[in-house]
Coordinates of C-alpha atoms in Angstrom, one line a residue:
Chain A
M1 CA 0.0 -0.3 0.0
K2 CA 3.0 2.6 1.1
A3 CA 4.7 1.6 -2.0
L4 CA 1.8 2.4 -4.5
G5 CA 1.0 5.4 -2.3
S6 CA 4.7 6.7 -3.2
R7 CA 4.8 5.6 -6.5
F8 CA 2.0 7.5 -7.2
S9 CA 3.1 10.4 -5.9
F10 CA 6.1 10.3 -7.6
C11 CA 4.1 10.1 -11.1
A12 CA 2.0 12.6 -9.9
G13 CA 4.8 15.1 -9.0
F14 CA 6.9 14.0 -12.3
V15 CA 3.8 15.1 -14.1
V16 CA 3.0 18.3 -12.6
G17 CA 6.9 19.1 -13.4
T18 CA 7.1 18.3 -16.8
F19 CA 3.7 20.1 -17.5
T20 CA 5.1 23.1 -15.7
L21 CA 8.0 23.3 -17.4
Y22 CA 6.6 23.1 -21.0
V23 CA 4.5 25.7 -20.3
F24 CA 7.0 28.0 -19.3
L25 CA 9.3 26.9 -21.9
R26 CA 6.5 27.7 -24.5
Q27 CA 5.8 31.3 -23.3
V28 CA 9.5 31.8 -23.5
C29 CA 9.8 30.6 -26.8
F30 CA 6.7 32.1 -28.0
E31 CA 8.0 35.5 -26.8
R32 CA 11.2 35.2 -28.1
T33 CA 10.0 34.5 -31.9
L34 CA 7.3 37.3 -31.0
S35 CA 9.8 39.7 -30.5
A36 CA 12.3 38.5 -33.5
Q37 CA 9.1 38.9 -35.8
Q38 CA 8.4 42.0 -34.3
A39 CA 12.2 43.3 -35.3
S40 CA 12.2 41.7 -38.6
S41 CA 9.0 43.5 -39.4
S42 CA 10.2 46.7 -37.8
D43 CA 13.2 46.2 -40.0
Q44 CA 11.2 46.1 -43.2
L45 CA 9.5 49.2 -42.1
H46 CA 12.4 50.9 -41.8
D47 CA 13.8 49.6 -45.3
H48 CA 10.7 50.3 -46.9
Q49 CA 10.9 54.0 -45.5
L50 CA 14.1 54.2 -46.8
E51 CA 13.4 53.1 -50.2
E52 CA 10.7 55.7 -50.6
E53 CA 13.3 58.2 -49.2
R54 CA 15.7 57.5 -51.9
T55 CA 12.8 58.1 -54.6
I56 CA 12.0 61.6 -52.8
W57 CA 14.9 63.3 -51.8
K58 CA 18.8 63.4 -52.8
K59 CA 20.9 64.2 -49.7
D60 CA 23.8 66.5 -50.4
R61 CA 25.6 68.1 -47.9
S62 CA 23.7 67.7 -45.1
A63 CA 20.5 69.1 -47.2
L64 CA 17.6 67.2 -48.6
F65 CA 17.3 68.6 -51.9
N66 CA 13.6 67.3 -53.6
L67 CA 13.7 65.5 -56.3
K68 CA 10.4 66.0 -57.9
H69 CA 7.6 68.1 -56.4
P70 CA 5.2 65.5 -54.9
H71 CA 1.9 64.6 -56.4
H72 CA -0.4 61.8 -56.8
T73 CA -1.4 59.4 -59.7
D74 CA -4.1 61.1 -61.9
E75 CA -3.6 64.2 -60.1
D76 CA -3.4 67.5 -61.8
S77 CA -1.1 69.8 -60.2
S78 CA 0.2 72.1 -63.0
L79 CA -0.2 75.1 -61.4
A80 CA 1.3 74.1 -58.1
D81 CA 4.2 72.4 -60.1
E82 CA 4.7 76.0 -62.0
L83 CA 4.6 77.4 -58.7
Y84 CA 7.1 74.9 -57.3
K85 CA 9.6 75.5 -60.2
K86 CA 9.3 79.6 -59.9
V87 CA 9.1 80.2 -56.4
R88 CA 11.7 78.0 -54.7
I89 CA 11.5 77.7 -51.1
L90 CA 14.7 76.6 -48.6
C91 CA 12.8 75.1 -45.4
W92 CA 15.0 75.2 -42.4
V93 CA 13.3 73.4 -39.6
M94 CA 14.8 74.3 -36.0
T95 CA 15.2 70.7 -34.3
G96 CA 17.3 69.1 -31.6
P97 CA 19.3 65.7 -31.1
N98 CA 16.5 64.3 -28.7
N99 CA 13.4 65.5 -30.9
L100 CA 15.2 63.6 -34.2
E101 CA 12.7 60.2 -33.6
K102 CA 9.9 62.1 -32.3
K103 CA 9.0 65.0 -34.2
A104 CA 11.7 65.8 -36.7
R105 CA 10.9 62.4 -38.6
H106 CA 7.6 63.4 -39.0
V107 CA 8.4 66.3 -40.5
K108 CA 10.3 64.7 -43.1
S109 CA 7.6 62.3 -43.9
T110 CA 4.9 65.2 -44.2
W111 CA 5.2 68.8 -45.3
S112 CA 8.6 69.0 -45.8
R113 CA 8.6 67.1 -48.6
H114 CA 6.6 70.0 -50.4
C115 CA 9.9 72.0 -50.1
N116 CA 12.8 72.6 -52.6
V117 CA 15.2 72.1 -50.2
V118 CA 14.8 71.0 -46.5
V119 CA 17.9 71.4 -43.7
F120 CA 17.6 70.2 -40.4
M121 CA 19.1 72.6 -37.8
S122 CA 20.4 70.8 -34.7
S123 CA 23.2 71.5 -32.0
V124 CA 24.7 68.5 -33.4
D125 CA 25.8 67.1 -36.5
D126 CA 24.1 63.8 -38.0
P127 CA 24.7 62.9 -41.5
D128 CA 22.4 60.1 -41.6
F129 CA 19.2 62.1 -40.7
P130 CA 20.9 64.4 -41.6
T131 CA 21.2 67.3 -39.6
V132 CA 23.3 70.4 -39.2
G133 CA 25.2 70.8 -35.9
L134 CA 25.0 74.5 -35.7
G135 CA 27.7 74.5 -32.5
T136 CA 25.5 75.7 -29.9
K137 CA 24.0 73.9 -26.8
E138 CA 20.2 73.2 -26.8
G139 CA 17.7 74.8 -24.9
R140 CA 14.9 77.6 -25.0
D141 CA 17.7 80.1 -24.2
Q142 CA 19.5 78.9 -27.3
L143 CA 16.8 79.7 -29.7
Y144 CA 18.1 83.0 -30.8
W145 CA 21.8 81.7 -31.3
K146 CA 20.5 78.9 -33.1
T147 CA 18.2 80.7 -35.7
I148 CA 21.1 83.3 -36.3
R149 CA 23.6 80.2 -37.3
A150 CA 21.0 78.6 -39.2
F151 CA 20.4 81.6 -41.4
H152 CA 24.1 82.0 -41.9
Y153 CA 24.3 78.5 -42.6
A154 CA 21.7 78.5 -45.3
Y155 CA 22.8 81.8 -46.8
E156 CA 26.4 80.4 -47.2
H157 CA 25.4 77.3 -48.7
H158 CA 22.2 77.6 -50.1
S159 CA 21.8 80.9 -51.4
N160 CA 22.1 80.1 -55.1
E161 CA 19.0 77.2 -54.5
A162 CA 16.2 79.0 -53.4
D163 CA 14.5 82.0 -53.5
W164 CA 12.8 82.2 -50.1
F165 CA 14.2 80.7 -47.2
L166 CA 11.4 79.7 -44.1
K167 CA 12.2 79.0 -40.8
A168 CA 9.9 76.7 -38.9
D169 CA 10.1 74.6 -35.7
D170 CA 9.6 70.6 -35.2
D171 CA 5.9 71.0 -34.1
T172 CA 5.0 73.6 -37.1
Y173 CA 2.9 72.1 -39.8
V174 CA 3.2 74.5 -43.3
I175 CA 1.4 74.2 -46.3
V176 CA 4.0 74.9 -48.7
D177 CA 2.1 74.9 -51.6
N178 CA 0.0 77.8 -50.0
L179 CA 3.3 79.8 -48.8
R180 CA 4.1 79.9 -52.6
W181 CA 0.7 81.6 -53.5
V182 CA 1.3 84.1 -50.9
L183 CA 4.8 84.7 -51.9
S184 CA 4.1 84.5 -55.6
N185 CA 3.1 88.3 -56.0
H186 CA 6.7 89.1 -54.5
T187 CA 10.2 89.0 -56.1
P188 CA 13.3 87.5 -53.9
E189 CA 14.7 91.0 -54.5
E190 CA 12.3 92.9 -51.9
P191 CA 13.6 93.0 -48.6
I192 CA 10.4 91.6 -47.3
Y193 CA 9.6 88.7 -44.8
F194 CA 6.1 87.0 -44.0
G195 CA 4.8 85.4 -41.0
R196 CA 2.0 85.5 -38.1
R197 CA 2.5 89.3 -37.4
F198 CA 2.7 90.6 -34.1
K199 CA 2.6 94.5 -32.9
P200 CA 4.4 95.0 -29.5
Y201 CA 8.1 96.1 -28.8
T202 CA 8.6 96.9 -32.0
K203 CA 7.4 99.8 -34.9
Q204 CA 6.4 97.6 -37.5
G205 CA 5.6 94.6 -35.6
Y206 CA 7.5 91.1 -36.0
M207 CA 6.7 87.7 -36.9
S208 CA 5.8 84.6 -34.3
G209 CA 8.3 82.2 -34.2
G210 CA 6.4 79.3 -34.1
A211 CA 4.0 80.0 -36.8
G212 CA 7.1 80.0 -38.9
Y213 CA 8.2 83.0 -40.8
V214 CA 9.7 83.2 -44.5
L215 CA 12.3 85.7 -45.4
S216 CA 13.2 86.7 -48.9
K217 CA 16.7 86.4 -50.4
E218 CA 17.3 90.3 -50.0
A219 CA 16.1 90.2 -46.4
L220 CA 18.3 87.1 -45.7
R221 CA 21.1 88.8 -47.2
R222 CA 20.5 92.2 -45.1
F223 CA 20.3 90.2 -42.0
V224 CA 23.5 88.3 -42.6
E225 CA 24.9 91.8 -43.7
G226 CA 23.6 93.4 -40.4
F227 CA 25.3 90.7 -38.5
K228 CA 28.7 91.5 -40.2
S229 CA 28.3 95.3 -39.2
K230 CA 27.2 94.7 -36.0
L231 CA 24.0 96.8 -36.5
C232 CA 22.4 93.4 -35.2
T233 CA 23.4 91.4 -32.5
H234 CA 22.2 88.9 -30.0
T235 CA 20.3 91.1 -28.1
T236 CA 17.9 88.6 -26.5
S237 CA 17.1 85.0 -26.6
V238 CA 13.5 85.6 -27.6
E239 CA 14.1 84.6 -31.0
D240 CA 11.2 85.9 -33.1
L241 CA 11.5 89.4 -31.3
A242 CA 14.9 89.8 -31.5
M243 CA 14.7 88.6 -35.3
G244 CA 11.6 91.3 -35.9
Q245 CA 13.9 94.0 -34.0
C246 CA 17.2 93.1 -36.3
M247 CA 14.6 93.0 -39.6
E248 CA 13.4 96.7 -38.7
K249 CA 17.2 98.1 -38.4
V250 CA 18.2 96.8 -41.7
G251 CA 15.0 97.9 -43.4
V252 CA 12.9 94.8 -44.2
L253 CA 9.1 95.4 -44.1
A254 CA 7.2 93.0 -42.3
G255 CA 4.5 91.7 -44.9
D256 CA 0.9 91.2 -44.6
S257 CA 0.4 87.5 -45.1
R258 CA -3.4 87.4 -45.0
D259 CA -5.6 86.5 -47.9
T260 CA -7.6 88.8 -50.3
V261 CA -10.3 88.6 -47.7
H262 CA -8.0 89.4 -44.8
R263 CA -8.1 86.0 -43.2
E264 CA -4.6 85.0 -41.7
T265 CA -2.7 82.4 -43.0
F266 CA -0.2 81.9 -40.5
H267 CA -1.0 80.6 -37.2
P268 CA 0.4 80.0 -33.9
F269 CA -2.2 77.3 -32.4
V270 CA -3.7 74.1 -34.1
P271 CA -6.6 74.7 -35.9
E272 CA -9.2 73.1 -33.1
Q273 CA -8.0 76.0 -30.7
H274 CA -8.2 78.9 -33.4
L275 CA -11.4 77.2 -34.6
T276 CA -13.4 76.7 -31.5
A277 CA -11.6 77.6 -28.8
K278 CA -12.7 80.7 -26.8
F279 CA -9.4 82.6 -25.7
P280 CA -9.8 84.5 -22.7
K281 CA -9.6 87.9 -22.8
S282 CA -6.7 88.4 -20.5
F283 CA -4.8 85.8 -22.8
W284 CA -1.7 87.3 -24.4
Y285 CA -2.8 86.7 -27.7
W286 CA -5.5 89.0 -27.7
S287 CA -3.2 92.3 -27.3
Y288 CA -0.2 90.6 -29.5
C289 CA -1.9 90.5 -32.9
Y290 CA -1.4 93.2 -35.2
Y291 CA -4.4 92.7 -37.0
P292 CA -8.5 92.0 -35.7
I293 CA -8.7 88.8 -34.5
S294 CA -11.6 86.3 -35.8
E295 CA -12.6 83.4 -33.9
G296 CA -14.8 80.8 -35.5
P297 CA -14.3 79.6 -39.1
N298 CA -13.2 82.9 -40.4
C299 CA -9.8 82.9 -38.2
C300 CA -8.2 80.8 -40.9
S301 CA -7.8 81.0 -44.5
D302 CA -8.9 78.6 -46.6
V303 CA -5.4 78.8 -48.4
S304 CA -3.6 78.5 -44.7
V305 CA 0.2 78.3 -44.8
S306 CA 1.0 77.0 -41.2
F307 CA 0.0 76.0 -37.8
H308 CA 2.2 75.5 -34.4
Y309 CA 2.0 73.1 -31.8
V310 CA 1.2 70.3 -34.2
D311 CA 2.4 67.1 -32.9
A312 CA 3.2 63.7 -34.8
S313 CA 0.3 62.1 -35.5
H314 CA -1.4 65.2 -35.9
M315 CA 1.2 66.0 -38.9
Y316 CA -0.3 63.1 -41.2
L317 CA -3.8 64.0 -40.2
L318 CA -3.1 67.4 -41.5
E319 CA -1.6 66.2 -44.7
Y320 CA -4.8 64.3 -45.1
Y321 CA -7.2 67.0 -44.8
T322 CA -5.3 69.3 -46.9
Y323 CA -4.3 66.9 -49.7
H324 CA -7.0 64.3 -49.8
L325 CA -10.4 64.3 -47.8
R326 CA -12.7 66.8 -49.7
A327 CA -16.3 67.0 -50.0
F328 CA -17.7 65.6 -53.2
G329 CA -19.2 68.0 -55.5
Y330 CA -17.8 71.5 -54.9
R331 CA -15.6 73.8 -56.5
Y332 CA -13.7 75.4 -54.2
R333 CA -15.8 78.3 -52.9
Y334 CA -12.5 80.5 -52.2
Q335 CA -10.9 81.0 -55.4
P336 CA -7.3 83.0 -54.7
P337 CA -6.7 85.1 -57.8
T338 CA -4.2 82.9 -60.0
P339 CA -0.9 84.7 -59.6
L340 CA 0.2 87.5 -62.0
G341 CA 2.2 86.1 -64.8
Y342 CA 1.3 82.2 -64.4
N343 CA 0.3 80.6 -67.3
I344 CA -3.5 79.9 -67.3
E345 CA -3.7 79.1 -70.6
Q346 CA -1.2 76.3 -70.5
S347 CA -3.1 74.4 -67.8
S348 CA -6.5 75.0 -69.4
S349 CA -5.4 73.3 -72.6
R350 CA -4.0 70.7 -70.7
A351 CA -7.2 70.6 -68.7
A352 CA -9.3 70.3 -71.9
A353 CA -7.0 67.0 -73.3
E354 CA -7.5 65.5 -70.0
E355 CA -11.4 66.0 -70.1
K356 CA -11.4 64.1 -72.9
K357 CA -9.5 61.3 -71.6
E358 CA -11.6 61.3 -68.3
L359 CA -14.9 61.4 -70.5
T360 CA -14.2 58.0 -72.3
S361 CA -12.6 56.1 -69.1
Q362 CA -16.2 57.5 -67.3
E363 CA -17.8 55.1 -69.6
K364 CA -16.2 52.2 -68.2
G365 CA -18.1 52.1 -64.7
Q366 CA -20.2 54.7 -63.1
G367 CA -18.6 54.6 -59.9
E368 CA -15.4 56.1 -61.8
G369 CA -17.2 59.6 -61.1
D370 CA -14.6 59.9 -58.4
D371 CA -12.7 62.2 -60.4
P372 CA -10.6 64.5 -58.5
S373 CA -8.8 65.8 -61.3
R374 CA -11.9 67.3 -63.1
T375 CA -13.2 69.2 -60.2
D376 CA -9.4 70.4 -59.2
K377 CA -8.5 71.3 -63.1
R378 CA -11.1 74.0 -63.4
Q379 CA -9.1 76.0 -60.7
G380 CA -6.4 76.6 -63.4
V381 CA -9.0 77.6 -65.7
D382 CA -11.2 79.7 -63.9
P383 CA -11.0 83.6 -63.8
P384 CA -10.1 85.6 -60.9
P385 CA -13.5 85.9 -59.1
A386 CA -16.1 88.2 -59.0
A387 CA -15.4 88.5 -55.3
G388 CA -12.0 90.3 -56.4
K389 CA -13.7 93.3 -58.7
D390 CA -10.5 95.2 -57.4
P391 CA -7.4 94.0 -58.9
P392 CA -6.2 90.9 -57.1
A393 CA -5.0 92.2 -53.9
V394 CA -1.5 91.9 -53.6
P395 CA -0.4 90.9 -50.0
S396 CA 1.9 94.0 -49.3
G397 CA 3.6 95.4 -46.1
K398 CA 1.7 98.6 -44.8
Chain B
M1 CA -28.7 58.5 -31.7
T2 CA -28.0 60.7 -28.3
G3 CA -29.4 61.1 -24.9
P4 CA -30.1 63.7 -22.2
K5 CA -26.3 63.9 -20.9
S6 CA -24.7 64.5 -24.2
L7 CA -26.9 66.7 -25.9
E8 CA -24.7 70.0 -24.9
S9 CA -21.7 68.2 -25.4
R10 CA -22.0 66.6 -28.3
T11 CA -25.1 66.6 -30.4
K12 CA -25.0 70.5 -30.1
H13 CA -21.9 70.3 -32.2
I14 CA -23.3 68.0 -34.7
R15 CA -26.2 70.1 -35.3
E16 CA -23.9 73.1 -35.9
T17 CA -21.9 71.4 -38.2
W18 CA -22.4 68.7 -40.8
A19 CA -26.0 67.8 -39.8
K20 CA -26.8 71.0 -41.4
R21 CA -26.0 69.6 -44.8
C22 CA -28.9 66.7 -44.2
N23 CA -32.1 67.2 -45.2
K24 CA -33.8 66.4 -41.7
V25 CA -32.1 65.8 -38.5
P26 CA -34.2 64.2 -36.1
C27 CA -32.2 63.7 -32.7
M28 CA -33.3 60.9 -30.9
S29 CA -33.2 60.6 -27.1
S30 CA -35.1 58.7 -24.4
V31 CA -36.4 62.1 -23.1
E32 CA -38.4 65.0 -25.0
T33 CA -36.5 68.5 -24.4
D34 CA -36.2 71.8 -25.8
F35 CA -33.4 70.8 -27.9
P36 CA -35.6 69.7 -29.7
T37 CA -35.5 65.7 -29.6
V38 CA -37.7 63.0 -29.8
K39 CA -38.7 61.0 -26.9
L40 CA -38.6 57.2 -27.6
N41 CA -40.3 54.9 -24.9
V42 CA -36.7 53.3 -23.9
S43 CA -34.3 54.1 -20.7
E44 CA -30.5 55.4 -21.6
G45 CA -27.9 52.9 -21.5
R46 CA -25.5 50.6 -23.7
E47 CA -28.1 47.6 -23.6
N48 CA -30.7 49.7 -25.1
L49 CA -29.5 50.7 -27.9
Y50 CA -31.2 48.1 -30.2
W51 CA -34.6 49.5 -28.4
K52 CA -33.7 52.8 -29.2
T53 CA -32.8 51.9 -32.9
I54 CA -36.0 50.2 -33.2
R55 CA -38.2 52.5 -32.0
A56 CA -36.5 55.4 -33.7
F57 CA -36.9 53.7 -37.2
Q58 CA -40.3 53.2 -36.4
Y59 CA -40.8 56.3 -35.5
I60 CA -39.2 57.8 -38.8
H61 CA -41.1 55.4 -40.7
Q62 CA -44.4 56.9 -39.4
H63 CA -43.4 60.6 -39.5
H64 CA -40.7 61.0 -42.3
L65 CA -41.1 58.1 -44.6
D66 CA -42.1 60.7 -47.5
E67 CA -39.7 63.2 -46.7
A68 CA -36.5 61.6 -47.6
D69 CA -35.1 58.7 -49.6
W70 CA -32.3 57.4 -47.5
F71 CA -32.2 57.2 -43.6
L72 CA -28.9 57.6 -42.1
K73 CA -28.4 56.3 -38.5
A74 CA -25.7 58.2 -36.5
D75 CA -24.4 58.3 -33.5
D76 CA -23.5 61.7 -31.4
D77 CA -19.8 61.1 -32.0
T78 CA -20.1 60.2 -35.6
F79 CA -18.8 62.6 -38.2
A80 CA -20.6 62.1 -41.5
V81 CA -19.2 64.2 -44.8
V82 CA -22.9 64.3 -46.3
E83 CA -22.0 65.1 -49.9
N84 CA -19.7 62.1 -50.1
L85 CA -22.7 60.0 -48.7
R86 CA -25.1 61.4 -51.4
Y87 CA -22.1 60.7 -53.8
T88 CA -21.8 57.2 -52.6
L89 CA -25.7 56.6 -52.3
C90 CA -26.6 58.2 -56.0
R91 CA -25.5 54.6 -57.8
Y92 CA -28.1 52.9 -55.6
D93 CA -31.9 53.0 -55.8
P94 CA -33.7 53.9 -52.8
L95 CA -36.7 52.0 -54.3
K96 CA -34.6 48.5 -53.8
P97 CA -34.0 47.1 -50.3
L98 CA -30.5 48.1 -49.6
Y99 CA -28.6 49.4 -46.8
L100 CA -24.7 50.3 -46.5
G101 CA -22.1 51.3 -44.1
R102 CA -18.7 49.7 -42.8
R103 CA -19.7 45.9 -43.6
F104 CA -18.2 43.1 -41.5
T105 CA -18.3 39.6 -41.6
P106 CA -18.7 37.7 -38.2
F107 CA -22.3 36.0 -36.9
I108 CA -24.4 36.9 -39.8
S109 CA -23.8 35.0 -43.2
Q110 CA -24.9 38.0 -45.3
G111 CA -22.4 40.0 -42.8
Y112 CA -23.8 43.4 -41.0
M113 CA -22.7 47.1 -41.1
S114 CA -20.8 48.7 -38.0
G115 CA -23.0 50.8 -36.0
G116 CA -20.0 53.3 -34.4
A117 CA -19.5 54.1 -38.2
G118 CA -23.2 54.9 -39.2
Y119 CA -25.2 52.9 -41.5
V120 CA -27.9 54.2 -44.1
L121 CA -31.2 52.5 -45.0
S122 CA -33.0 52.9 -48.2
K123 CA -36.8 53.7 -48.1
E124 CA -37.5 50.1 -49.0
A125 CA -35.2 48.5 -46.2
L126 CA -36.6 50.7 -43.6
R127 CA -40.4 49.9 -45.1
R128 CA -39.3 46.1 -44.5
F129 CA -37.4 46.6 -41.1
V130 CA -40.7 48.0 -39.5
E131 CA -42.8 45.4 -41.5
G132 CA -40.1 43.0 -39.9
F133 CA -41.2 44.2 -36.5
D134 CA -45.0 44.8 -37.1
T135 CA -45.2 41.0 -38.5
G136 CA -42.9 39.7 -35.6
K137 CA -40.6 38.1 -38.0
C138 CA -37.9 40.5 -36.6
T139 CA -37.9 40.7 -32.7
H140 CA -35.5 42.0 -30.1
F141 CA -33.2 39.4 -29.8
S142 CA -29.9 40.7 -28.8
T143 CA -28.9 44.1 -27.3
I144 CA -26.0 44.4 -29.5
E145 CA -27.7 47.1 -32.3
D146 CA -25.7 46.5 -35.4
M147 CA -25.6 42.8 -35.2
A148 CA -29.0 42.5 -34.4
L149 CA -29.8 44.8 -37.3
G150 CA -27.8 43.2 -40.0
K151 CA -29.8 40.0 -38.9
C152 CA -33.4 41.5 -39.5
M153 CA -32.0 42.7 -42.7
E154 CA -31.0 39.5 -43.6
T155 CA -34.5 38.0 -42.4
M156 CA -36.2 40.6 -44.3
K157 CA -34.0 40.3 -47.5
V158 CA -32.6 43.5 -47.3
E159 CA -29.3 43.4 -49.4
P160 CA -25.7 44.8 -48.1
A161 CA -24.4 47.1 -50.8
D162 CA -20.6 47.8 -51.4
S163 CA -19.7 51.4 -50.1
R164 CA -16.5 51.7 -51.4
D165 CA -15.4 54.2 -53.6
S166 CA -14.3 53.2 -57.3
K167 CA -11.0 52.4 -56.1
R168 CA -12.0 49.9 -53.6
R169 CA -11.3 52.0 -50.5
Q170 CA -13.7 52.4 -47.4
T171 CA -16.0 55.4 -47.2
F172 CA -17.4 54.4 -43.6
H173 CA -14.8 54.3 -40.7
P174 CA -15.5 53.0 -37.1
Y175 CA -12.7 54.9 -35.6
P176 CA -11.2 58.4 -36.1
P177 CA -8.8 59.3 -39.3
D178 CA -5.4 58.8 -37.4
Y179 CA -6.2 55.1 -36.3
D180 CA -5.3 53.7 -40.0
L181 CA -3.6 57.1 -41.4
I182 CA -0.6 56.7 -39.4
R183 CA 1.9 53.8 -40.1
Q184 CA 2.6 52.2 -36.9
F185 CA 5.1 49.1 -35.7
P186 CA 3.2 46.0 -36.6
R187 CA 0.4 45.3 -33.8
S188 CA -2.0 42.4 -33.9
R189 CA -4.8 43.3 -36.4
P190 CA -7.3 45.6 -34.8
W191 CA -10.7 43.9 -34.7
Y192 CA -12.5 46.2 -36.7
L193 CA -10.1 44.9 -39.3
I194 CA -10.3 41.4 -38.7
Y195 CA -14.1 41.9 -38.9
D196 CA -13.7 43.4 -42.3
H197 CA -16.0 41.6 -45.2
Y198 CA -13.6 43.2 -47.8
P199 CA -10.1 42.7 -48.1
P200 CA -7.7 46.1 -47.4
T201 CA -6.4 47.6 -50.3
G202 CA -3.2 48.2 -48.4
V203 CA -1.6 52.0 -48.2
D204 CA -4.2 53.7 -49.8
C205 CA -6.8 52.4 -47.0
Q206 CA -8.8 55.7 -46.6
S207 CA -11.0 57.2 -49.6
S208 CA -11.5 60.8 -49.6
V209 CA -15.1 60.1 -49.3
R210 CA -16.0 59.6 -45.6
S211 CA -18.3 59.2 -42.5
D212 CA -16.9 58.1 -39.4
A213 CA -16.7 57.9 -35.8
L214 CA -14.8 60.6 -33.9
K215 CA -14.1 59.8 -30.3
R216 CA -14.3 63.8 -28.6
A217 CA -13.8 64.5 -25.4

């Protein structure tokens, strides 16, 4: 009896032990394969991204040169393409080594693809990303030093490769095609700069740093000269204000970036806040804005240029809303005047040819009506709207 | 579909935004208020969703059947681009028994439409739905509103139609845009992609024609 009992308990113990070991080992193996899988698919993802980037950019001297103006298949971007060639913009993005993966990477994947040249400015050189090391430290008090050095860098290395020089943060989202429209009625030889105009502390106002601002080539030249001649110095670490003070000293005009119906295009906050938030009257924003503030949908132009405090996922969302989502059946209600000197006839004849092509392919399926090209094409063909009875209002500095 | 607690926080905003583009917008609640809402004889709560839906459609059938061709059910956290919905619907006949939405496969053999993403019934489909309850062919056999409605549709021979665009991309979305737009590290396939009736098209998952659920605080 006793022998049977002890044999039984031995067997039971053996079974329990084997079972426990089996479950434990299976779990370990499973986790190992799962992490291996994840690692390999994240590698795949990484490779896919690199592949994509190779077709979009040419990396040269720590700058990214756009190989072609991005557009989607079947899209008619003829006017945007023309502007892309004539209004060349160098976008430099203020970032830092800690933000490359968190923020700058998403700027690289979204809106910066629409710039002619992109340079990421950091305190440290990174040949892979790539970023330019400005030789400063990190931190809010270094902002103006970084800005000074970044603009000097852009002037020394890229002044022949662009006409306009945009400064943006790594949490700024810029609709570069709209920026080209704002700039199209000006020349890079004008000493002028554009952004969200604030009024305090300066006579002509200054441009909000976060919302981004853009200097003409002449303005950049004067900025650099100003530092050479000591007319401009590092007065304060409040980057945007200091910039505005220097611009004033060297005779660069603070431009009016609003659209033809006086809606702002550069925005210091995200769209949700401009559209729906009720800023308390004590909030600094009320006393800073140079032009009268509108709340609600009129806050923001239909051809808005920038938003600030945009986080990573928001960048992709804005890209989707700007370049994809729309309501069917509308021609855009706000038809900003085609900039002077741009070829409407060219795009209209091409539009006519494409329309013929579309009509034949439409016979294939009724659902084929998802026809972005047809609605968008008409934009190029339309004359300036009746609303602009006065000659197309040129956004100019006052 | 709303309730007394979310009139100010959600339904008001729907009324001020996309609902303006509908031909008619009854807001269905459990109580009547000055908002205005329609009072359905049900209590609040997730377990009453199907009751609310049944009563809502019965109400609409009784009062508004001739005022529209298509009947969209949306939650108070759904955002719909109504013009795009019209565009999607214009190729279908409202006198046929059809309904559209984000088609899911499980539980019902012909599939059913996701509740959160919203779904649309044709006039004939609405008639048949109400008839189903009048004759007892359809019953409240479950509180899972979308699945139960799908079962009733199947019983009454209402067919699910394809709401995808000409490039086979989805137009109804059960989650906000950023869920699918942003490239993420591989994760186990989220439930709604496993439930999907139509295969995904890959990178280009989202059509520019949409109606979706927006979770707002």
